[in-house]
PDB file of C-alpha atoms in Angstrom:
ATOM      1  CA  MET A   1      16.344  37.490   7.358  1.00 60.00           C
ATOM      2  CA  TRP A   2      13.000  34.979   7.634  1.00 72.00           C
ATOM      3  CA  VAL A   3      14.064  31.800   8.582  1.00 84.00           C
ATOM      4  CA  PHE A   4      11.563  28.184   7.660  1.00 92.00           C
ATOM      5  CA  LYS A   5      12.841  24.860   8.529  1.00 93.00           C
ATOM      6  CA  MET A   6      11.283  21.156   7.991  1.00 96.00           C
ATOM      7  CA  TYR A   7      12.727  17.640   8.820  1.00 95.00           C
ATOM      8  CA  PHE A   8      11.483  13.969   9.191  1.00 94.00           C
ATOM      9  CA  GLN A   9      11.730  12.171  12.440  1.00 90.00           C
ATOM     10  CA  ASP A  10      10.330   8.819  13.887  1.00 85.00           C
ATOM     11  CA  ASP A  11       6.627   8.415  12.340  1.00 85.00           C
ATOM     12  CA  GLY A  12       6.549  12.531  12.755  1.00 90.00           C
ATOM     13  CA  GLU A  13       7.558  16.001  10.274  1.00 93.00           C
ATOM     14  CA  PHE A  14       8.447  19.002  11.321  1.00 93.00           C
ATOM     15  CA  PHE A  15       8.556  22.512  11.389  1.00 94.00           C
ATOM     16  CA  GLU A  16      10.601  24.924  12.881  1.00 91.00           C
ATOM     17  CA  TYR A  17       9.826  29.089  11.576  1.00 90.00           C
ATOM     18  CA  ASP A  18      10.351  32.765  12.272  1.00 81.00           C
ATOM     19  CA  PRO A  19       6.788  34.479  12.486  1.00 64.00           C
ATOM     20  CA  LEU A  20       7.842  37.662  12.486  1.00 65.00           C
ATOM     21  CA  GLY A  21      10.277  36.821   9.714  1.00 53.00           C
ATOM     22  CA  MET A  22      12.397  39.312  10.878  1.00 54.00           C
ATOM     23  CA  ARG A  23      14.736  37.417  14.157  1.00 54.00           C
ATOM     24  CA  GLY A  24      16.821  35.298  12.198  1.00 54.00           C
ATOM     25  CA  ALA A  25      16.181  32.369  14.503  1.00 59.00           C
ATOM     26  CA  ALA A  26      13.028  30.056  14.462  1.00 62.00           C
ATOM     27  CA  GLY A  27      10.248  30.979  17.163  1.00 68.00           C
ATOM     28  CA  THR A  28       7.708  28.639  16.749  1.00 76.00           C
ATOM     29  CA  GLU A  29       7.347  24.762  15.866  1.00 85.00           C
ATOM     30  CA  LYS A  30       4.866  22.129  14.600  1.00 89.00           C
ATOM     31  CA  ALA A  31       4.564  18.727  14.098  1.00 90.00           C
ATOM     32  CA  LEU A  32       1.717  16.633  12.146  1.00 91.00           C
ATOM     33  CA  PRO A  33       2.358  12.642  11.834  1.00 90.00           C
ATOM     34  CA  TYR A  34       4.390  11.551   8.922  1.00 93.00           C
ATOM     35  CA  LEU A  35       3.573  13.458   5.735  1.00 95.00           C
ATOM     36  CA  GLU A  36       0.312  14.599   6.789  1.00 94.00           C
ATOM     37  CA  SER A  37       1.962  17.501   4.932  1.00 96.00           C
ATOM     38  CA  LEU A  38       2.159  17.057   1.623  1.00 97.00           C
ATOM     39  CA  LEU A  39      -1.689  14.722   2.320  1.00 96.00           C
ATOM     40  CA  SER A  40      -3.465  17.398   3.604  1.00 95.00           C
ATOM     41  CA  PHE A  41      -2.035  19.651   0.540  1.00 97.00           C
ATOM     42  CA  LEU A  42      -2.567  17.575  -2.339  1.00 97.00           C
ATOM     43  CA  GLU A  43      -6.620  17.053  -0.574  1.00 96.00           C
ATOM     44  CA  LEU A  44      -7.023  20.900  -0.743  1.00 96.00           C
ATOM     45  CA  ASP A  45     -10.083  22.465  -2.600  1.00 95.00           C
ATOM     46  CA  LEU A  46      -8.680  24.943  -4.653  1.00 94.00           C
ATOM     47  CA  GLU A  47     -11.287  27.183  -3.771  1.00 94.00           C
ATOM     48  CA  ASP A  48      -9.831  27.895  -0.259  1.00 93.00           C
ATOM     49  CA  TRP A  49      -6.020  29.479  -1.745  1.00 96.00           C
ATOM     50  CA  GLU A  50      -6.619  30.188  -5.124  1.00 96.00           C
ATOM     51  CA  PRO A  51      -8.763  33.226  -4.638  1.00 96.00           C
ATOM     52  CA  LEU A  52      -6.555  34.186  -1.946  1.00 97.00           C
ATOM     53  CA  ILE A  53      -3.153  33.951  -3.976  1.00 97.00           C
ATOM     54  CA  HIS A  54      -5.293  36.428  -6.479  1.00 96.00           C
ATOM     55  CA  GLN A  55      -6.069  39.173  -4.340  1.00 96.00           C
ATOM     56  CA  ALA A  56      -2.116  39.063  -3.081  1.00 97.00           C
ATOM     57  CA  ALA A  57      -1.282  39.485  -6.377  1.00 96.00           C
ATOM     58  CA  ALA A  58      -4.070  42.616  -6.985  1.00 96.00           C
ATOM     59  CA  ASP A  59      -3.199  44.308  -4.492  1.00 96.00           C
ATOM     60  CA  LEU A  60       0.787  44.191  -5.564  1.00 96.00           C
ATOM     61  CA  GLU A  61       0.151  45.578  -8.779  1.00 96.00           C
ATOM     62  CA  ARG A  62      -2.040  48.475  -7.412  1.00 96.00           C
ATOM     63  CA  PHE A  63       0.746  48.992  -4.563  1.00 96.00           C
ATOM     64  CA  LEU A  64       2.987  48.962  -7.476  1.00 94.00           C
ATOM     65  CA  SER A  65       1.023  51.369  -9.124  1.00 95.00           C
ATOM     66  CA  THR A  66      -0.271  53.782  -7.304  1.00 95.00           C
ATOM     67  CA  GLY A  67       2.977  53.569  -4.019  1.00 93.00           C
ATOM     68  CA  ASP A  68       0.316  53.265  -1.143  1.00 95.00           C
ATOM     69  CA  PRO A  69       1.389  50.874   1.174  1.00 94.00           C
ATOM     70  CA  ALA A  70      -1.930  50.358   1.964  1.00 96.00           C
ATOM     71  CA  TYR A  71      -1.831  47.926  -0.556  1.00 96.00           C
ATOM     72  CA  THR A  72       0.683  45.603   0.436  1.00 95.00           C
ATOM     73  CA  ASP A  73      -0.186  46.357   3.880  1.00 96.00           C
ATOM     74  CA  HIS A  74      -3.654  44.340   2.710  1.00 97.00           C
ATOM     75  CA  MET A  75      -1.901  41.734   0.985  1.00 97.00           C
ATOM     76  CA  MET A  76       0.660  40.745   3.839  1.00 96.00           C
ATOM     77  CA  ARG A  77      -2.781  40.127   5.829  1.00 96.00           C
ATOM     78  CA  VAL A  78      -4.371  38.328   2.562  1.00 97.00           C
ATOM     79  CA  LEU A  79      -1.048  35.990   2.789  1.00 96.00           C
ATOM     80  CA  GLY A  80      -0.790  35.552   6.631  1.00 95.00           C
ATOM     81  CA  GLU A  81      -4.297  34.402   6.329  1.00 96.00           C
ATOM     82  CA  LEU A  82      -2.935  31.641   3.407  1.00 96.00           C
ATOM     83  CA  GLY A  83      -0.825  30.348   5.993  1.00 94.00           C
ATOM     84  CA  ALA A  84      -2.914  29.785   8.477  1.00 94.00           C
ATOM     85  CA  ARG A  85      -4.690  27.737   6.437  1.00 95.00           C
ATOM     86  CA  HIS A  86      -1.614  24.949   5.715  1.00 96.00           C
ATOM     87  CA  ILE A  87       1.734  25.078   6.886  1.00 96.00           C
ATOM     88  CA  TYR A  88       2.814  25.388   3.435  1.00 97.00           C
ATOM     89  CA  PHE A  89       1.604  28.731   2.478  1.00 97.00           C
ATOM     90  CA  GLN A  90       3.555  29.816   5.820  1.00 95.00           C
ATOM     91  CA  LEU A  91       6.395  29.661   4.124  1.00 95.00           C
ATOM     92  CA  LEU A  92       5.023  32.072   0.755  1.00 95.00           C
ATOM     93  CA  TYR A  93       3.990  34.236   3.815  1.00 94.00           C
ATOM     94  CA  LEU A  94       7.116  34.737   5.282  1.00 92.00           C
ATOM     95  CA  GLN A  95       8.599  35.044   1.786  1.00 92.00           C
ATOM     96  CA  TRP A  96       6.639  38.003   1.033  1.00 93.00           C
ATOM     97  CA  PHE A  97       7.213  40.083   4.754  1.00 91.00           C
ATOM     98  CA  GLY A  98      11.526  39.561   4.777  1.00 89.00           C
ATOM     99  CA  ARG A  99      10.841  40.763   0.976  1.00 91.00           C
ATOM    100  CA  LYS A 100       8.263  43.808   2.407  1.00 91.00           C
ATOM    101  CA  ALA A 101      10.622  43.938   4.795  1.00 87.00           C
ATOM    102  CA  ALA A 102      13.584  44.813   3.269  1.00 86.00           C
ATOM    103  CA  GLY A 103      11.640  46.597   0.722  1.00 88.00           C
ATOM    104  CA  ASN A 104      12.594  44.298  -2.145  1.00 88.00           C
ATOM    105  CA  ILE A 105       9.396  44.703  -3.945  1.00 92.00           C
ATOM    106  CA  GLU A 106       9.850  44.592  -8.010  1.00 91.00           C
ATOM    107  CA  PRO A 107       7.267  44.509 -10.492  1.00 91.00           C
ATOM    108  CA  ARG A 108       8.713  40.943 -11.658  1.00 92.00           C
ATOM    109  CA  MET A 109       7.202  39.857  -8.458  1.00 93.00           C
ATOM    110  CA  ALA A 110       3.483  40.326  -9.531  1.00 93.00           C
ATOM    111  CA  LYS A 111       3.333  37.737 -12.968  1.00 94.00           C
ATOM    112  CA  GLU A 112       5.685  35.462 -10.031  1.00 94.00           C
ATOM    113  CA  LEU A 113       2.272  35.787  -8.157  1.00 95.00           C
ATOM    114  CA  ARG A 114      -0.005  35.852 -10.736  1.00 95.00           C
ATOM    115  CA  LEU A 115       1.859  32.226 -11.654  1.00 96.00           C
ATOM    116  CA  LEU A 116       1.509  30.758  -8.917  1.00 97.00           C
ATOM    117  CA  PRO A 117      -1.831  28.641  -9.280  1.00 97.00           C
ATOM    118  CA  ALA A 118      -0.715  27.607 -12.448  1.00 97.00           C
ATOM    119  CA  GLN A 119       2.193  25.973 -10.914  1.00 97.00           C
ATOM    120  CA  LEU A 120       0.811  24.591  -7.678  1.00 97.00           C
ATOM    121  CA  THR A 121      -1.791  23.058  -9.710  1.00 97.00           C
ATOM    122  CA  ALA A 122       0.701  21.466 -11.907  1.00 96.00           C
ATOM    123  CA  TYR A 123       2.772  20.226  -9.317  1.00 97.00           C
ATOM    124  CA  ARG A 124      -0.651  18.634  -7.080  1.00 97.00           C
ATOM    125  CA  LYS A 125      -1.642  16.750 -10.104  1.00 97.00           C
ATOM    126  CA  GLN A 126       1.846  15.632 -10.864  1.00 97.00           C
ATOM    127  CA  ALA A 127       2.324  14.407  -6.342  1.00 97.00           C
ATOM    128  CA  GLN A 128      -1.368  13.128  -6.791  1.00 97.00           C
ATOM    129  CA  ILE A 129       0.153  10.086  -9.958  1.00 97.00           C
ATOM    130  CA  PHE A 130       3.632   9.835  -8.252  1.00 97.00           C
ATOM    131  CA  LEU A 131       1.468   8.479  -5.182  1.00 97.00           C
ATOM    132  CA  GLU A 132      -0.790   6.604  -7.916  1.00 97.00           C
ATOM    133  CA  ARG A 133       2.300   5.068  -9.304  1.00 96.00           C
ATOM    134  CA  ILE A 134       5.064   5.181  -7.120  1.00 96.00           C
ATOM    135  CA  LEU A 135       3.265   4.479  -3.304  1.00 97.00           C
ATOM    136  CA  ASP A 136       0.155   3.298  -3.578  1.00 97.00           C
ATOM    137  CA  ILE A 137       0.936  -0.238  -2.049  1.00 96.00           C
ATOM    138  CA  ASP A 138      -2.643  -1.733  -3.124  1.00 95.00           C
ATOM    139  CA  GLN A 139      -2.418  -0.739  -6.505  1.00 95.00           C
ATOM    140  CA  VAL A 140       2.013  -1.312  -7.376  1.00 95.00           C
ATOM    141  CA  GLY A 141       3.103  -2.865  -4.640  1.00 94.00           C
ATOM    142  CA  ARG A 142       4.595  -2.503  -1.629  1.00 93.00           C
ATOM    143  CA  GLU A 143       9.124  -2.255  -3.404  1.00 95.00           C
ATOM    144  CA  VAL A 144       8.647   1.779  -3.644  1.00 96.00           C
ATOM    145  CA  GLN A 145      12.562   1.862  -5.103  1.00 95.00           C
ATOM    146  CA  LYS A 146      11.250  -0.558  -7.101  1.00 95.00           C
ATOM    147  CA  ASN A 147       8.481   0.862  -8.804  1.00 95.00           C
ATOM    148  CA  MET A 148      10.816   4.789  -9.147  1.00 94.00           C
ATOM    149  CA  ARG A 149      13.542   2.471 -10.877  1.00 93.00           C
ATOM    150  CA  GLY A 150      10.768   1.250 -13.020  1.00 92.00           C
ATOM    151  CA  ALA A 151       8.978   4.636 -13.399  1.00 94.00           C
ATOM    152  CA  TYR A 152      12.100   7.227 -13.864  1.00 93.00           C
ATOM    153  CA  LEU A 153      15.338   6.676 -15.723  1.00 87.00           C
ATOM    154  CA  PHE A 154      18.029   8.237 -13.857  1.00 80.00           C
ATOM    155  CA  ASP A 155      17.016  11.892 -12.224  1.00 78.00           C
ATOM    156  CA  SER A 156      13.883  11.949 -15.000  1.00 86.00           C
ATOM    157  CA  PRO A 157      10.502  10.495 -14.911  1.00 89.00           C
ATOM    158  CA  TRP A 158       9.860   7.821 -18.128  1.00 89.00           C
ATOM    159  CA  ASP A 159       6.718   9.744 -18.083  1.00 90.00           C
ATOM    160  CA  ALA A 160       6.001  14.131 -18.284  1.00 89.00           C
ATOM    161  CA  ALA A 161       2.953  13.536 -16.432  1.00 93.00           C
ATOM    162  CA  LEU A 162       4.988  12.227 -12.879  1.00 94.00           C
ATOM    163  CA  PHE A 163       6.407  14.330 -10.703  1.00 95.00           C
ATOM    164  CA  ARG A 164      10.636  15.256 -11.456  1.00 94.00           C
ATOM    165  CA  PHE A 165      12.914  15.871  -9.055  1.00 94.00           C
ATOM    166  CA  GLU A 166      15.020  18.663  -8.449  1.00 93.00           C
ATOM    167  CA  PRO A 167      18.213  19.854  -6.110  1.00 93.00           C
ATOM    168  CA  THR A 168      16.571  21.339  -3.358  1.00 93.00           C
ATOM    169  CA  PRO A 169      18.609  23.197  -0.698  1.00 94.00           C
ATOM    170  CA  ILE A 170      19.193  20.707   2.288  1.00 95.00           C
ATOM    171  CA  SER A 171      21.379  20.160   5.477  1.00 94.00           C
ATOM    172  CA  LEU A 172      23.170  17.937   7.781  1.00 93.00           C
ATOM    173  CA  GLY A 173      22.224  19.350  11.493  1.00 90.00           C
ATOM    174  CA  VAL A 174      21.313  18.343  14.943  1.00 88.00           C
ATOM    175  CA  ILE A 175      17.814  18.663  16.438  1.00 84.00           C
ATOM    176  CA  ARG A 176      16.340  19.242  19.526  1.00 77.00           C
ATOM    177  CA  GLY A 177      17.166  16.039  21.574  1.00 77.00           C
ATOM    178  CA  GLY A 178      19.822  15.582  19.353  1.00 83.00           C
ATOM    179  CA  ASP A 179      19.848  13.550  16.725  1.00 87.00           C
ATOM    180  CA  CYS A 180      21.239  14.344  13.747  1.00 91.00           C
ATOM    181  CA  VAL A 181      19.052  14.919  10.508  1.00 92.00           C
ATOM    182  CA  GLU A 182      18.498  16.263   6.861  1.00 95.00           C
ATOM    183  CA  ILE A 183      17.404  19.050   6.920  1.00 95.00           C
ATOM    184  CA  LEU A 184      15.425  21.294   4.350  1.00 96.00           C
ATOM    185  CA  TYR A 185      15.421  25.025   4.342  1.00 95.00           C
ATOM    186  CA  PRO A 186      12.967  25.515   1.185  1.00 96.00           C
ATOM    187  CA  ASN A 187      12.856  28.559  -1.287  1.00 94.00           C
ATOM    188  CA  THR A 188       9.440  26.723  -2.915  1.00 96.00           C
ATOM    189  CA  ILE A 189       6.661  25.106  -1.954  1.00 97.00           C
ATOM    190  CA  ARG A 190       7.896  22.795  -4.501  1.00 97.00           C
ATOM    191  CA  ASP A 191      10.969  22.197  -2.694  1.00 97.00           C
ATOM    192  CA  LEU A 192       8.189  20.642   0.179  1.00 98.00           C
ATOM    193  CA  ILE A 193       6.551  18.668  -2.000  1.00 98.00           C
ATOM    194  CA  ASP A 194      10.104  17.486  -3.562  1.00 97.00           C
ATOM    195  CA  PHE A 195      11.249  16.231  -0.070  1.00 97.00           C
ATOM    196  CA  SER A 196       7.879  14.667   0.982  1.00 97.00           C
ATOM    197  CA  LEU A 197       8.214  12.330  -1.708  1.00 97.00           C
ATOM    198  CA  ARG A 198      11.957  11.716  -1.491  1.00 95.00           C
ATOM    199  CA  GLU A 199      11.653  11.248   1.516  1.00 95.00           C
ATOM    200  CA  CYS A 200       9.401   8.417   1.403  1.00 95.00           C
ATOM    201  CA  VAL A 201      11.488   6.792  -1.546  1.00 95.00           C
ATOM    202  CA  ARG A 202      14.200   6.863   0.834  1.00 94.00           C
ATOM    203  CA  ARG A 203      12.112   4.866   3.539  1.00 94.00           C
ATOM    204  CA  GLU A 204      10.346   2.836   1.253  1.00 95.00           C
ATOM    205  CA  ILE A 205       7.517   4.058   2.764  1.00 95.00           C
ATOM    206  CA  PRO A 206       4.058   3.047   0.636  1.00 96.00           C
ATOM    207  CA  ILE A 207       0.516   4.395   1.114  1.00 96.00           C
ATOM    208  CA  ARG A 208      -2.859   3.007   1.107  1.00 95.00           C
ATOM    209  CA  ARG A 209      -6.621   4.410   1.376  1.00 94.00           C
ATOM    210  CA  CYS A 210      -7.622   4.367   4.704  1.00 91.00           C
ATOM    211  CA  ARG A 211     -11.312   2.515   3.948  1.00 85.00           C
ATOM    212  CA  SER A 212     -13.535   4.704   6.274  1.00 81.00           C
ATOM    213  CA  CYS A 213     -12.296   7.771   4.896  1.00 84.00           C
ATOM    214  CA  GLY A 214     -11.027   7.328   1.687  1.00 89.00           C
ATOM    215  CA  ARG A 215      -7.904   9.133   2.124  1.00 91.00           C
ATOM    216  CA  TYR A 216      -4.352   8.396   1.580  1.00 95.00           C
ATOM    217  CA  PHE A 217      -2.301   7.229   4.612  1.00 93.00           C
ATOM    218  CA  PRO A 218       1.557   6.581   5.481  1.00 94.00           C
ATOM    219  CA  ILE A 219       1.832   3.060   5.886  1.00 93.00           C
ATOM    220  CA  THR A 220       4.771   3.228   8.876  1.00 88.00           C
ATOM    221  CA  GLY A 221       3.568   0.416  11.412  1.00 83.00           C
ATOM    222  CA  ARG A 222       1.721  -2.858   9.857  1.00 85.00           C
ATOM    223  CA  ILE A 223       1.694  -3.548   6.326  1.00 88.00           C
ATOM    224  CA  THR A 224      -1.989  -4.953   6.246  1.00 88.00           C
ATOM    225  CA  ALA A 225      -3.337  -1.707   8.111  1.00 85.00           C
ATOM    226  CA  GLU A 226      -6.140  -0.849   6.462  1.00 86.00           C
ATOM    227  CA  TYR A 227      -7.392   2.625   8.574  1.00 84.00           C
ATOM    228  CA  CYS A 228      -5.256   5.644   9.536  1.00 86.00           C
ATOM    229  CA  SER A 229      -5.306   7.846  11.933  1.00 82.00           C
ATOM    230  CA  ARG A 230      -4.837  10.797  10.297  1.00 82.00           C
ATOM    231  CA  PRO A 231      -6.284  13.981  11.528  1.00 69.00           C
ATOM    232  CA  SER A 232     -10.041  14.693  11.076  1.00 69.00           C
ATOM    233  CA  VAL A 233     -12.555  17.403  10.919  1.00 62.00           C
ATOM    234  CA  SER A 234     -14.197  15.599  13.937  1.00 63.00           C
ATOM    235  CA  GLY A 235     -11.489  14.921  15.857  1.00 62.00           C
ATOM    236  CA  LYS A 236     -11.834  10.619  15.454  1.00 69.00           C
ATOM    237  CA  LEU A 237      -9.476   8.918  14.374  1.00 65.00           C
ATOM    238  CA  CYS A 238     -10.286   5.926  11.366  1.00 76.00           C
ATOM    239  CA  ARG A 239      -8.417   3.545  12.985  1.00 60.00           C
ATOM    240  CA  SER A 240     -10.570   3.703  16.362  1.00 55.00           C
ATOM    241  CA  THR A 241     -14.033   4.320  15.551  1.00 46.00           C
ATOM    242  CA  ALA A 242     -14.289   2.020  11.506  1.00 40.00           C
ATOM    243  CA  PRO A 243     -13.784  -1.388  13.596  1.00 45.00           C
ATOM    244  CA  VAL A 244     -16.287  -0.262  15.704  1.00 44.00           C
ATOM    245  CA  ARG A 245     -18.730   0.884  13.000  1.00 49.00           C
ATOM    246  CA  LYS A 246     -17.690  -2.182  10.506  1.00 49.00           C
ATOM    247  CA  TRP A 247     -18.760  -4.517  13.788  1.00 42.00           C
ATOM    248  CA  ALA A 248     -21.928  -2.552  13.854  1.00 45.00           C
ATOM    249  CA  GLU A 249     -23.051  -2.825  10.062  1.00 51.00           C
ATOM    250  CA  ASN A 250     -21.636  -6.280  10.602  1.00 52.00           C
ATOM    251  CA  ARG A 251     -23.980  -7.320  13.781  1.00 52.00           C
ATOM    252  CA  ARG A 252     -26.677  -5.240  11.971  1.00 51.00           C
ATOM    253  CA  SER A 253     -26.228  -7.425   8.770  1.00 60.00           C
ATOM    254  CA  ASP A 254     -26.336 -10.772  10.347  1.00 66.00           C
ATOM    255  CA  GLN A 255     -29.477  -9.481  12.515  1.00 75.00           C
ATOM    256  CA  VAL A 256     -31.532  -8.518   8.793  1.00 75.00           C
ATOM    257  CA  PHE A 257     -30.373 -11.953   7.584  1.00 77.00           C
ATOM    258  CA  GLN A 258     -31.609 -13.673  10.216  1.00 79.00           C
ATOM    259  CA  GLU A 259     -34.673 -11.913  10.392  1.00 81.00           C
ATOM    260  CA  TYR A 260     -34.825 -12.924   7.059  1.00 80.00           C
ATOM    261  CA  ARG A 261     -34.040 -16.621   7.155  1.00 81.00           C
ATOM    262  CA  ARG A 262     -35.972 -17.273  10.593  1.00 83.00           C
ATOM    263  CA  GLU A 263     -39.565 -16.519   8.075  1.00 83.00           C
ATOM    264  CA  TYR A 264     -38.158 -18.401   5.133  1.00 82.00           C
ATOM    265  CA  LYS A 265     -38.153 -22.000   7.054  1.00 83.00           C
ATOM    266  CA  ARG A 266     -41.263 -20.930   8.110  1.00 84.00           C
ATOM    267  CA  ARG A 267     -43.375 -20.732   4.817  1.00 84.00           C
ATOM    268  CA  PHE A 268     -41.385 -23.049   3.263  1.00 82.00           C
ATOM    269  CA  ALA A 269     -42.081 -25.577   5.860  1.00 85.00           C
ATOM    270  CA  TRP A 270     -45.927 -24.837   5.132  1.00 85.00           C
ATOM    271  CA  ILE A 271     -45.689 -26.214   1.775  1.00 84.00           C
ATOM    272  CA  LYS A 272     -45.284 -29.159   3.237  1.00 80.00           C
ATOM    273  CA  ALA A 273     -47.915 -28.854   5.289  1.00 83.00           C
ATOM    274  CA  GLY A 274     -50.088 -27.853   2.829  1.00 84.00           C
ATOM    275  CA  LYS A 275     -51.210 -24.376   3.924  1.00 84.00           C
ATOM    276  CA  LEU A 276     -48.678 -22.833   0.944  1.00 83.00           C
ATOM    277  CA  THR A 277     -48.362 -23.334  -2.746  1.00 87.00           C
ATOM    278  CA  GLU A 278     -44.771 -23.586  -4.361  1.00 85.00           C
ATOM    279  CA  GLU A 279     -46.549 -20.745  -6.351  1.00 85.00           C
ATOM    280  CA  GLN A 280     -47.273 -18.042  -3.704  1.00 86.00           C
ATOM    281  CA  PHE A 281     -44.055 -19.335  -1.853  1.00 86.00           C
ATOM    282  CA  ALA A 282     -42.653 -17.935  -4.672  1.00 87.00           C
ATOM    283  CA  ALA A 283     -43.640 -15.329  -5.259  1.00 87.00           C
ATOM    284  CA  TRP A 284     -43.158 -14.455  -1.503  1.00 87.00           C
ATOM    285  CA  HIS A 285     -39.705 -15.102  -1.691  1.00 88.00           C
ATOM    286  CA  ASN A 286     -38.792 -12.877  -4.346  1.00 88.00           C
ATOM    287  CA  ALA A 287     -40.443 -10.357  -2.742  1.00 89.00           C
ATOM    288  CA  ALA A 288     -38.856 -10.774   0.831  1.00 87.00           C
ATOM    289  CA  LYS A 289     -35.242  -9.932  -0.915  1.00 86.00           C
ATOM    290  CA  ALA A 290     -36.110  -7.340  -2.437  1.00 89.00           C
ATOM    291  CA  ARG A 291     -37.448  -5.986   0.805  1.00 87.00           C
ATOM    292  CA  LYS A 292     -34.547  -7.597   2.595  1.00 84.00           C
ATOM    293  CA  LYS A 293     -32.246  -5.361   0.216  1.00 85.00           C
ATOM    294  CA  ASP A 294     -33.663  -2.730   1.159  1.00 85.00           C
ATOM    295  CA  CYS A 295     -32.843  -2.901   4.693  1.00 83.00           C
ATOM    296  CA  ASP A 296     -29.175  -4.034   3.787  1.00 79.00           C
ATOM    297  CA  ARG A 297     -28.964  -0.291   2.434  1.00 79.00           C
ATOM    298  CA  GLU A 298     -31.122   0.863   5.029  1.00 81.00           C
ATOM    299  CA  VAL A 299     -33.804   1.969   2.716  1.00 82.00           C
ATOM    300  CA  ILE A 300     -35.976   0.694   5.480  1.00 85.00           C
ATOM    301  CA  SER A 301     -35.175   0.164   8.930  1.00 85.00           C
ATOM    302  CA  LEU A 302     -35.383  -3.409  10.861  1.00 81.00           C
ATOM    303  CA  ASP A 303     -38.072  -2.901  12.823  1.00 84.00           C
ATOM    304  CA  GLU A 304     -40.150  -1.579   9.238  1.00 87.00           C
ATOM    305  CA  PHE A 305     -38.819  -5.233   7.754  1.00 84.00           C
ATOM    306  CA  LYS A 306     -39.196  -7.475  10.650  1.00 85.00           C
ATOM    307  CA  ALA A 307     -42.889  -6.091  10.266  1.00 86.00           C
ATOM    308  CA  TRP A 308     -43.353  -6.669   6.777  1.00 85.00           C
ATOM    309  CA  LEU A 309     -42.000 -10.343   7.447  1.00 84.00           C
ATOM    310  CA  LYS A 310     -44.904 -10.168  10.223  1.00 81.00           C
ATOM    311  CA  ASN A 311     -47.515  -8.984   7.912  1.00 83.00           C
ATOM    312  CA  SER A 312     -46.563 -10.895   4.540  1.00 80.00           C
TER     313      SER A 312
END
């Protein structure tokens, strides 16, 4: 009897599951920032997970044709690797662990695995469109439930491209710390997507693209937040590093302008002193603007720009 459950609390989301799929009690916990599991799932590269599902399906088909348990053993290793790549796939691993342990493997299940990549691709596309049309504060505003009313008729979307919500196995339970919350006991990865999206609507939490990394992040604090605090490969947070980087970029831009402006004034004064004609100044000015543009784009360095101004 495998166990897998998900719930939200404050600014986080939590997963509890039995890693062995047989004790019937959650022995592993995983905590993520709010909405991180969904957003990271939508960002996954197809090549990072689709081939593994197809490999698992091929192993299952070989087992069904030969009866050799080595194939299901390999299938579980593949699904285990998949589960390590994203928490949603851990659900898939536990389901198949339970089926294998119970000897409950039927021919129809091979087709189920084969169809899964196409299904997940469709769900991901629908969820992405939901983010853009319902939750993206810069595209559709901050009133999430108002956006829902404009896009859905009762429990069905006006546009078939939008995610369709369906009944999900949700219970009410007490979690560690004593809070009573809604807990999802998912049967499918689709349930996990559904639960995350509906929680955003229920709590009216919009999202925005980070001005630094370009990824979506939920706005759970200041509505004016521009940078995310989502986990990154480097371990650094945009909310911590982006303002510093922006300051450095602005400072560099100011330095480029100051050098350009200083030389501009000096050469303009030469016209009055008779050292430079207006035609010569205009030609220099056009060349200087082009060089300044190159420096702004970091095609040339600030030192190279200063040297050109000095020698031009």
